PDB file of C-alpha atoms in Angstrom:
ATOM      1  CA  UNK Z  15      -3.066 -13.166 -17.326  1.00  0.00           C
ATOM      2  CA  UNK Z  16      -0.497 -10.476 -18.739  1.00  0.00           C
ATOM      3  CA  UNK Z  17       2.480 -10.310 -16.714  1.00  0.00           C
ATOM      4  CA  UNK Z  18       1.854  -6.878 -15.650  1.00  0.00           C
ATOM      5  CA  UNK Z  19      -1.260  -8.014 -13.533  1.00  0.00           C
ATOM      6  CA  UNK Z  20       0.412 -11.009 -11.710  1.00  0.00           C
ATOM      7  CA  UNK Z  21       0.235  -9.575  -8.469  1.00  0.00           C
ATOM      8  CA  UNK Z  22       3.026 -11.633  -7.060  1.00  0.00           C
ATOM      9  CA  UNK Z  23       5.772 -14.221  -7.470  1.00  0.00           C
ATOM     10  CA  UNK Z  24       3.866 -16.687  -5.219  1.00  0.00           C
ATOM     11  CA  UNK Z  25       0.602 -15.809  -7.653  1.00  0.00           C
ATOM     12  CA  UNK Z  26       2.838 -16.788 -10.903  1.00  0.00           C
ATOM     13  CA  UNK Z  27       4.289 -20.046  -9.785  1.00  0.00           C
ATOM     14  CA  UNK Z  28       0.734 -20.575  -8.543  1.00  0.00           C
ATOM     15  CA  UNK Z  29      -0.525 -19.167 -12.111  1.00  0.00           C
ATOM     16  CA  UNK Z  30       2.019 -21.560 -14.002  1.00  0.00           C
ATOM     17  CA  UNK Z  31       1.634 -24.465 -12.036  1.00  0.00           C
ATOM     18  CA  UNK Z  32      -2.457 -24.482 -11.569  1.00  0.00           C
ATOM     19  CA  UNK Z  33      -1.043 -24.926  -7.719  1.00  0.00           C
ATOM     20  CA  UNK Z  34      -2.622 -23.185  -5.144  1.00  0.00           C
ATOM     21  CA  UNK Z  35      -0.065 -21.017  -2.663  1.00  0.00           C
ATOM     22  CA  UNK Z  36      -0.215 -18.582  -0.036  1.00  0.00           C
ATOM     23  CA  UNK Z  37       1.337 -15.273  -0.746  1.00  0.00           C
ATOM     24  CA  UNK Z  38       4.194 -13.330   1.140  1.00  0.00           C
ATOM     25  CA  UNK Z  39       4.093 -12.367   4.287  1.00  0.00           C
ATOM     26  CA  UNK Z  40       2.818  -8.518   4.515  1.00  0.00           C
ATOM     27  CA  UNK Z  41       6.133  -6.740   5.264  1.00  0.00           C
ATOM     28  CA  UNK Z  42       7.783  -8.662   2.368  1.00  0.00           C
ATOM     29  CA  UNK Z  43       8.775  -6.310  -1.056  1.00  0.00           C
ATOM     30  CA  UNK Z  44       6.173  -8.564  -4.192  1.00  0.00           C
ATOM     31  CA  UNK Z  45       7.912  -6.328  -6.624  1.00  0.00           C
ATOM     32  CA  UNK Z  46       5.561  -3.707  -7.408  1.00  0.00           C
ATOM     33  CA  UNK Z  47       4.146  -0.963  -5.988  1.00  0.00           C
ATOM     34  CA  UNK Z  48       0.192  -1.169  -4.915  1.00  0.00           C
ATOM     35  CA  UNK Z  49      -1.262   2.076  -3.938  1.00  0.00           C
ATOM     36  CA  UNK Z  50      -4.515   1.888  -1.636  1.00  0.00           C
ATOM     37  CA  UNK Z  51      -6.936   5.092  -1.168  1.00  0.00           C
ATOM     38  CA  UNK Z  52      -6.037   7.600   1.497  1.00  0.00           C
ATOM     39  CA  UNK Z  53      -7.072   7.348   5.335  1.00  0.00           C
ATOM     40  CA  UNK Z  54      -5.855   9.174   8.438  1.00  0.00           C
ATOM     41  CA  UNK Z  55      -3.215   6.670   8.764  1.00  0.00           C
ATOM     42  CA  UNK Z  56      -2.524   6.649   5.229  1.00  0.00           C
ATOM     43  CA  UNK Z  57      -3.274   3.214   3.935  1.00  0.00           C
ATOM     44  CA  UNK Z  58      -6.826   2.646   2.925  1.00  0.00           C
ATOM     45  CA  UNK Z  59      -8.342  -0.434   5.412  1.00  0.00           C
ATOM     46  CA  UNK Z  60     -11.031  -1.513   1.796  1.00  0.00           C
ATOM     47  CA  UNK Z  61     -10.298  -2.625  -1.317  1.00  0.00           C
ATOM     48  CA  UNK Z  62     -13.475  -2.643  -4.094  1.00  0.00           C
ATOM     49  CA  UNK Z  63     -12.889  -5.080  -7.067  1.00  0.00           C
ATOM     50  CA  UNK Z  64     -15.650  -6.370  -9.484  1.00  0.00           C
ATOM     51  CA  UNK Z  65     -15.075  -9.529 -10.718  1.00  0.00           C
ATOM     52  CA  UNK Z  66     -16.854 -10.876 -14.027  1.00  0.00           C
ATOM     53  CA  UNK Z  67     -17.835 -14.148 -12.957  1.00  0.00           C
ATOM     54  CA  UNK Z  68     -17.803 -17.225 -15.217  1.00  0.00           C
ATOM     55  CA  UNK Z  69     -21.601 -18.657 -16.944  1.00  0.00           C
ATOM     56  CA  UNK Z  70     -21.468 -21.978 -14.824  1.00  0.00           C
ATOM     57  CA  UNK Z  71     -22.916 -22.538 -11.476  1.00  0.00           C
ATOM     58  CA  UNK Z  72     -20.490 -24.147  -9.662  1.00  0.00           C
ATOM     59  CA  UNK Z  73     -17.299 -22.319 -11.016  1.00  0.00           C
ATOM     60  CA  UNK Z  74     -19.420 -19.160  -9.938  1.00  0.00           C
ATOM     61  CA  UNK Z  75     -19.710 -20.310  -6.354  1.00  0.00           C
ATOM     62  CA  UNK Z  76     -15.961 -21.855  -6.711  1.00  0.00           C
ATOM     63  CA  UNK Z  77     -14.955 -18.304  -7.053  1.00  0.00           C
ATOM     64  CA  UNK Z  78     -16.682 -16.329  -4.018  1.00  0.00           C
ATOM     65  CA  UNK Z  79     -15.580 -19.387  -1.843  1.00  0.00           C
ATOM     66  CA  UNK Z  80     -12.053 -18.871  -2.613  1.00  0.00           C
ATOM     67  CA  UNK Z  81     -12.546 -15.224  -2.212  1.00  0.00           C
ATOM     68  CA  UNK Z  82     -13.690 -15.752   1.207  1.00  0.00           C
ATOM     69  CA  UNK Z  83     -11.104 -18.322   2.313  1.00  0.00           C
ATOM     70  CA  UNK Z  84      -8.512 -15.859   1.374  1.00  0.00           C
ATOM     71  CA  UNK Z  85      -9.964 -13.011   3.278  1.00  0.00           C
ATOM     72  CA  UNK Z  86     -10.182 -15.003   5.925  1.00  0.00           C
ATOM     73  CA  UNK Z  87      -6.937 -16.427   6.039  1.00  0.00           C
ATOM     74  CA  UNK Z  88      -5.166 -12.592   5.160  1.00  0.00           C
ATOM     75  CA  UNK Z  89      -6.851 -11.343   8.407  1.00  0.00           C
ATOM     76  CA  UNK Z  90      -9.352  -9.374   6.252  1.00  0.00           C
ATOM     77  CA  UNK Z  91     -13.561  -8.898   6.623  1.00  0.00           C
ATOM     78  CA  UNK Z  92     -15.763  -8.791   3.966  1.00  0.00           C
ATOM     79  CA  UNK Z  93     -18.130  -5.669   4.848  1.00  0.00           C
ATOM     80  CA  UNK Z  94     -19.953  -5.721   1.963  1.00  0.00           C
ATOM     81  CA  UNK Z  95     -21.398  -7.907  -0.874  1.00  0.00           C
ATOM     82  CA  UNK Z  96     -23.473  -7.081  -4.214  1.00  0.00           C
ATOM     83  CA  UNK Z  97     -24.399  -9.281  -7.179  1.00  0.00           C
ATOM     84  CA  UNK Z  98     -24.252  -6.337  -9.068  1.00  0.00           C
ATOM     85  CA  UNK Z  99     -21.191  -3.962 -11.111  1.00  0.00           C
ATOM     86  CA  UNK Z 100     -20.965  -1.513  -8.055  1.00  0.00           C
ATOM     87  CA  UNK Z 101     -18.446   0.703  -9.823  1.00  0.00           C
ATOM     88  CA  UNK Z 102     -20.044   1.028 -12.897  1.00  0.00           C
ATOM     89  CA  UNK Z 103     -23.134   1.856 -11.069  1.00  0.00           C
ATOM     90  CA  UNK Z 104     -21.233   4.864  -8.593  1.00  0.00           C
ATOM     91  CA  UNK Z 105     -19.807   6.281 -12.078  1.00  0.00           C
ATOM     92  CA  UNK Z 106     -23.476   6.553 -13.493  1.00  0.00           C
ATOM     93  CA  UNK Z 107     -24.969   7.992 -10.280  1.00  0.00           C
ATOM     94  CA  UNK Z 108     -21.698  10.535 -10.382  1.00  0.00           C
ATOM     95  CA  UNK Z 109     -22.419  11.225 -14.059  1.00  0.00           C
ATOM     96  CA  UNK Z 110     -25.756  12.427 -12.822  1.00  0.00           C
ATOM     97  CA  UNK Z 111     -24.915  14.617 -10.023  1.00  0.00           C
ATOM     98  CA  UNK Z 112     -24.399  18.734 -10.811  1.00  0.00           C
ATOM     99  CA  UNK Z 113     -20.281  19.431 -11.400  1.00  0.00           C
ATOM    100  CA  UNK Z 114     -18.431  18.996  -8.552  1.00  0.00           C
ATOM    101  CA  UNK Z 115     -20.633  17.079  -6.122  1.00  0.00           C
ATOM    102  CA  UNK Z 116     -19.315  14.227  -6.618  1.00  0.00           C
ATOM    103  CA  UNK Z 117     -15.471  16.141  -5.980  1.00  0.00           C
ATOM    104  CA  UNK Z 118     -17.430  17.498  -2.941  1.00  0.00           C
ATOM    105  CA  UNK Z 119     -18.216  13.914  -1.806  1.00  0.00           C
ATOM    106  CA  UNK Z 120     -14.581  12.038  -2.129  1.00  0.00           C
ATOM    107  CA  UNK Z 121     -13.500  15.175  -0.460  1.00  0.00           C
ATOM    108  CA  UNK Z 122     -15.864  14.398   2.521  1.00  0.00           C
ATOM    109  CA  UNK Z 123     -15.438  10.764   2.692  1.00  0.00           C
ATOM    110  CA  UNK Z 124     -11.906  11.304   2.911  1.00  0.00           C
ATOM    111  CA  UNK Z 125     -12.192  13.741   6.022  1.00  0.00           C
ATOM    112  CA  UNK Z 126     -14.372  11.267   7.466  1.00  0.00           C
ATOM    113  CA  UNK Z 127     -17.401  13.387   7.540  1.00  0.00           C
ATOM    114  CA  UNK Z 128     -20.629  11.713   8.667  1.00  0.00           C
ATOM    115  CA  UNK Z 129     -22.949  10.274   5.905  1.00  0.00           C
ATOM    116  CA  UNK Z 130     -25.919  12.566   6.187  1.00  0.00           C
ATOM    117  CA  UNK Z 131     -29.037  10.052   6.621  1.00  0.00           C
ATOM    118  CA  UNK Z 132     -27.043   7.245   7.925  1.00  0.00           C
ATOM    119  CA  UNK Z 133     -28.215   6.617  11.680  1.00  0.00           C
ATOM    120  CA  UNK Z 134     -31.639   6.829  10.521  1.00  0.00           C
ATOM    121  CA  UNK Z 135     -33.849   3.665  10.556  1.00  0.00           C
ATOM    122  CA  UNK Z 136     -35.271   2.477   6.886  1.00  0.00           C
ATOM    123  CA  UNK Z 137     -39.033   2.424   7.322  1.00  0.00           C
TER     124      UNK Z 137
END
C-alpha cells in the first residue's frame, strides 16, 4: 500500500508487522486530514467504500468478517450491504439522467429532503 493511503500510524506498524492493532482513539490528530460529506452537523454519519475482493472463498469471507468486527468495535452500524460496485453503478444511472438532475439530487439529499416513493410498500 503507497504511503499516501496508510490511513494511520497504528495501520502502518500493523501494515509492516502483519500485526493486527486497534487505531487511535477518535479525538487523537492520525496525521492527515479525512474529509466526510456534509450533514447538518457537519460531519457525514456514512462512509461508502467498494472493496475488490480477492478470487478465494475464504479470504473473501476473511475480509467482510473483519469489516464487521471493526465496525463493531468503532461504535459504527452497517446500514447497508451489496455484492455489487455500488458507485460505479450510481455514476451510470447519473450518466443517464437529463443535465443537472443528478446536481438537483445531491442538492436535495443534502437538505434532507424526503425521498419521493420511499414510505410506500413494494408490491
Amino acid at each position: 500500500m503507497p504511503k499516501s493511503q496508510i490511513p494511520c500510524p497504528a495501520a502502518a506498524s500493523a501494515i509492516k508487522q502483519g500485526a493486527h492493532e486497534v487505531g487511535p482513539p477518535q479525538d487523537e490528530d492520525v496525521g492527515h486530514h479525512v474529509t466526510f460529506g456534509p450533514t447538518r452537523s457537519g460531519a457525514s454519519f456514512y462512509l461508502t467504500m467498494v472493496i475488490r475482493l480477492p478470487d478465494h472463498e475464504k479470504a473473501r469471507a476473511a475480509l467482510a468478517g473483519d469489516v464487521e468486527v471493526l465496525v463493531d468495535l468503532h461504535g459504527g452500524e452497517i446500514t447497508g450491504r451489496s455484492m455489487d460496485d455500488e458507485i460505479t453503478l450510481c455514476e451510470r444511472f447519473e450518466a443517464a439522467l437529463p443535465p443537472g438532475e443528478a446536481e438537483a439530487i445531491r442538492r436535495d439529499h443534502a437538505a434532507g429532503l424526503h425521498l419521493p416513493g420511499a414510505d410506500e410498500q413494494e408490491r
